[in-house]
Short mmCIF file of C-alpha atoms in Angstrom, two decimals:
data_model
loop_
_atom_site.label_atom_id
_atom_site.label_comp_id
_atom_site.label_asym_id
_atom_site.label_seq_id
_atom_site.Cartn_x
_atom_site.Cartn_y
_atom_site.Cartn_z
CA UNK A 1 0.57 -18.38 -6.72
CA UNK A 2 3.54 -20.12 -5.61
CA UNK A 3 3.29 -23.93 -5.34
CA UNK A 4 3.62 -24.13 -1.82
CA UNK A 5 1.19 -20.90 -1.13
CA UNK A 6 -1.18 -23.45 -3.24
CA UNK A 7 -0.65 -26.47 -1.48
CA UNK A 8 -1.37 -24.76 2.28
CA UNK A 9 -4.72 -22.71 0.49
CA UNK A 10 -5.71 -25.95 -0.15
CA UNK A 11 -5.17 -27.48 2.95
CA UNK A 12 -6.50 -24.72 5.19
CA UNK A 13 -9.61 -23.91 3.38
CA UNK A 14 -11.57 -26.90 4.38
CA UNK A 15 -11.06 -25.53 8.23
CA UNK A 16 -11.60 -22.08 7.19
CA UNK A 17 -14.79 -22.58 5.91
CA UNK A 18 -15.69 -24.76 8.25
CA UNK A 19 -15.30 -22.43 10.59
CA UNK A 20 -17.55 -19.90 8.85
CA UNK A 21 -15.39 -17.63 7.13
CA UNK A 22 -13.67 -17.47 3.35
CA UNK A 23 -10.13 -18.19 2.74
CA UNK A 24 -9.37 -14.57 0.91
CA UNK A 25 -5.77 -15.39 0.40
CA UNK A 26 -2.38 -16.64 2.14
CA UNK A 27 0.93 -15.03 1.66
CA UNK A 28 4.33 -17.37 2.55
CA UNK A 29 7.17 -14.59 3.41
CA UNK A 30 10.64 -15.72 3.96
CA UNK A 31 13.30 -13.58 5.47
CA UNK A 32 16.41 -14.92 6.30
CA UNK A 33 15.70 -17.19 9.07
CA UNK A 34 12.33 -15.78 9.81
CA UNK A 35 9.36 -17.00 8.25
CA UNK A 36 5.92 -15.44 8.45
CA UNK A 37 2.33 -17.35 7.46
CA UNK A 38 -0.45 -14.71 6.76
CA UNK A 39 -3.95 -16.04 6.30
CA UNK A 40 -6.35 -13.18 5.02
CA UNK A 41 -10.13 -14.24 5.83
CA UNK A 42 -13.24 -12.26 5.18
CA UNK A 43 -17.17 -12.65 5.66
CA UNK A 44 -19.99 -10.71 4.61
CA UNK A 45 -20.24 -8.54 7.44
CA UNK A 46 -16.23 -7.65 8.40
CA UNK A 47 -13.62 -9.58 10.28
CA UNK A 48 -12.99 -8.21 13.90
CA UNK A 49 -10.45 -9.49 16.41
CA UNK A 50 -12.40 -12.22 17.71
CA UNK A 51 -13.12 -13.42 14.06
CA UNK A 52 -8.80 -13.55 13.38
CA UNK A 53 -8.34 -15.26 17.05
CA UNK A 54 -10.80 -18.15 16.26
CA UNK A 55 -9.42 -18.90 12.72
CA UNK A 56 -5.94 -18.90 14.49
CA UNK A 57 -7.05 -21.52 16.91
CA UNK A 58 -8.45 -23.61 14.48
CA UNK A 59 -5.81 -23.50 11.51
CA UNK A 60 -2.82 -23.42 14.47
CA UNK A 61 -4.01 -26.98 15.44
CA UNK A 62 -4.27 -28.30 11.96
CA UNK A 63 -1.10 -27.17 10.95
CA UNK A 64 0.39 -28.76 14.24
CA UNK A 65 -0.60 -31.70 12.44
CA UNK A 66 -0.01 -31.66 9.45
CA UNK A 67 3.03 -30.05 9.82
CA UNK A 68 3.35 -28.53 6.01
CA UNK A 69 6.10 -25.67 6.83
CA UNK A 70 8.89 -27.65 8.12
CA UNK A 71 11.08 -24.25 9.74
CA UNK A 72 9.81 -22.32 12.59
CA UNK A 73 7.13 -20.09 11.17
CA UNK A 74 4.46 -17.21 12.69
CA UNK A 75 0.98 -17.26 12.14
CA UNK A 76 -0.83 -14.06 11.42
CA UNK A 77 -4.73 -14.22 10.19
CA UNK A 78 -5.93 -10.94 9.17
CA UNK A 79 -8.98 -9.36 7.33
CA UNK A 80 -7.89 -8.10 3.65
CA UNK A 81 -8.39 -4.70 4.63
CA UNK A 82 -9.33 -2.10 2.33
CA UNK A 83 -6.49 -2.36 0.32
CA UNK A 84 -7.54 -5.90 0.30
CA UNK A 85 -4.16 -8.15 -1.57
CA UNK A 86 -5.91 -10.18 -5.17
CA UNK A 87 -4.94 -13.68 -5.37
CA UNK A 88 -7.04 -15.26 -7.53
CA UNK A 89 -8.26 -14.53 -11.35
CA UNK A 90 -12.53 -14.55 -9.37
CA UNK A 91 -11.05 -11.84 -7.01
CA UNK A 92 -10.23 -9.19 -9.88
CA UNK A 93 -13.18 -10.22 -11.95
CA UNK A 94 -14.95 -8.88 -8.71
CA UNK A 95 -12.97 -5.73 -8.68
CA UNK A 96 -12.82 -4.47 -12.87
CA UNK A 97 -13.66 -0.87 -13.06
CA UNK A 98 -11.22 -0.10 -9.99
CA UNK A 99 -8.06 1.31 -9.10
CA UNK A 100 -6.01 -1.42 -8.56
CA UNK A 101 -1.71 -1.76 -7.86
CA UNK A 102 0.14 -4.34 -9.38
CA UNK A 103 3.44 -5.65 -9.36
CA UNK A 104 5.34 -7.60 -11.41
CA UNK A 105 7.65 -10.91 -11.15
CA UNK A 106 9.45 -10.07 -14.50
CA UNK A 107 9.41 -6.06 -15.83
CA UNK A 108 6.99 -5.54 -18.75
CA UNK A 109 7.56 -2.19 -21.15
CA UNK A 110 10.56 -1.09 -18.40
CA UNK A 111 8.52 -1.19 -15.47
CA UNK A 112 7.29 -3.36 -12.66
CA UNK A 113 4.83 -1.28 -10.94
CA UNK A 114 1.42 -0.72 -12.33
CA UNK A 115 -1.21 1.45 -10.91
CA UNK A 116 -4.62 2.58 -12.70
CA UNK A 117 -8.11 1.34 -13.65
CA UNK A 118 -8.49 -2.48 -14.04
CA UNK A 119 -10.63 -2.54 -17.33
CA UNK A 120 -11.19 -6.65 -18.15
CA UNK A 121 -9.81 -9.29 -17.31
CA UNK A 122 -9.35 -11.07 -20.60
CA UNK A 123 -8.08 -14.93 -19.98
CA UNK A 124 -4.60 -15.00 -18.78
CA UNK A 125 -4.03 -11.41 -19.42
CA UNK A 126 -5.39 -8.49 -16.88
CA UNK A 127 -5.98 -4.98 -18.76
CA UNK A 128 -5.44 -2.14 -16.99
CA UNK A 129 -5.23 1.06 -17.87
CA UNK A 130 -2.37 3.48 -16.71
CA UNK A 131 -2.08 7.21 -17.01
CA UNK A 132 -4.89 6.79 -20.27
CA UNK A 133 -2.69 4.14 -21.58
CA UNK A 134 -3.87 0.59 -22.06
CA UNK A 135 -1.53 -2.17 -20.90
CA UNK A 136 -2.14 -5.90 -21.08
CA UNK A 137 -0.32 -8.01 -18.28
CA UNK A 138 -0.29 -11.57 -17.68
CA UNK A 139 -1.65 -12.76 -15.14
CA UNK A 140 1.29 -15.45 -14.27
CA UNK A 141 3.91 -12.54 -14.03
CA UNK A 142 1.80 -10.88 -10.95
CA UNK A 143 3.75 -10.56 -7.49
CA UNK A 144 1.41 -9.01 -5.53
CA UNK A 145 -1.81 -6.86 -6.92
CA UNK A 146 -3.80 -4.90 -3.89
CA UNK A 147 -6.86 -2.89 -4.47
CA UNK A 148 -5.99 1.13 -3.80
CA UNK A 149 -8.87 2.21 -1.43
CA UNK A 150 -10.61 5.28 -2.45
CA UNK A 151 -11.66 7.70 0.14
#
């Protein structure tokens, strides 16, 4: 997670979970001039509209004063979905035996993109295993990693 992803999950969670929700995840995007702040919550039961609206309220006015993106930003809260986004190393412990979709920062064995079974998740390193090969990535050189949904 990037440092300043870190620095705003730690700020916002307190309010989050205040609020009665978990703080799934937050995603920074930058492009160009635009900047976008995505806050994923979830709850036992599912996230509806009304769910997103309130956690906007309450994180809007706490970032009003705290001020911790210092361009012109929008706010999006969302539920993960089903192809809920991983963020943390707890979040795919919860999800081994999967299909999961990873991405990479740097390319590993000539790819970036992985997509199979999530077998362990063995320290730094997540084991997957890709068209009945194993592969072994770590877990610092993960873009983005999203659940695939099965239906």
């Amino acid at each position: 997670m990037a440092k300043q992803e870190q620095q705003l999950t730690e700020l916002l969670t307190p309010t989050v979970e205040a609020a009665g929700y978990q703080l799934w995840g937050i995603e920074l995007l930058r492009a160009g001039r635009h900047t976008t702040l995505r806050i994923f919550i979830d709850k036992g039961d599912g996230i509806t509209v009304d769910d997103c609206a309130v956690v906007s309220r309450e994180v809007s006015a706490l970032l009003d004063v705290e001020d911790p993106i210092p361009t012109e930003y929008t706010l999006e809260v969302s539920s993960p979905g089903l192809d809920r986004p991983l963020f943390t190393e707890a979040q795919f412990a919860r999800y081994v035996g999967q299909k999961i979709e990873v991405k990479l920062t740097v390319p590993q064995d000539g790819r970036r993109k992985f997509k199979g079974i999530l077998t362990a998740l063995d320290g730094d390193m997540l084991v997957m295993e890709v068209d009945g090969k194993p592969f072994s990535l770590l877990v610092d050189n993960i873009d983005k990693a999203n659940v695939v949904p099965v239906f």
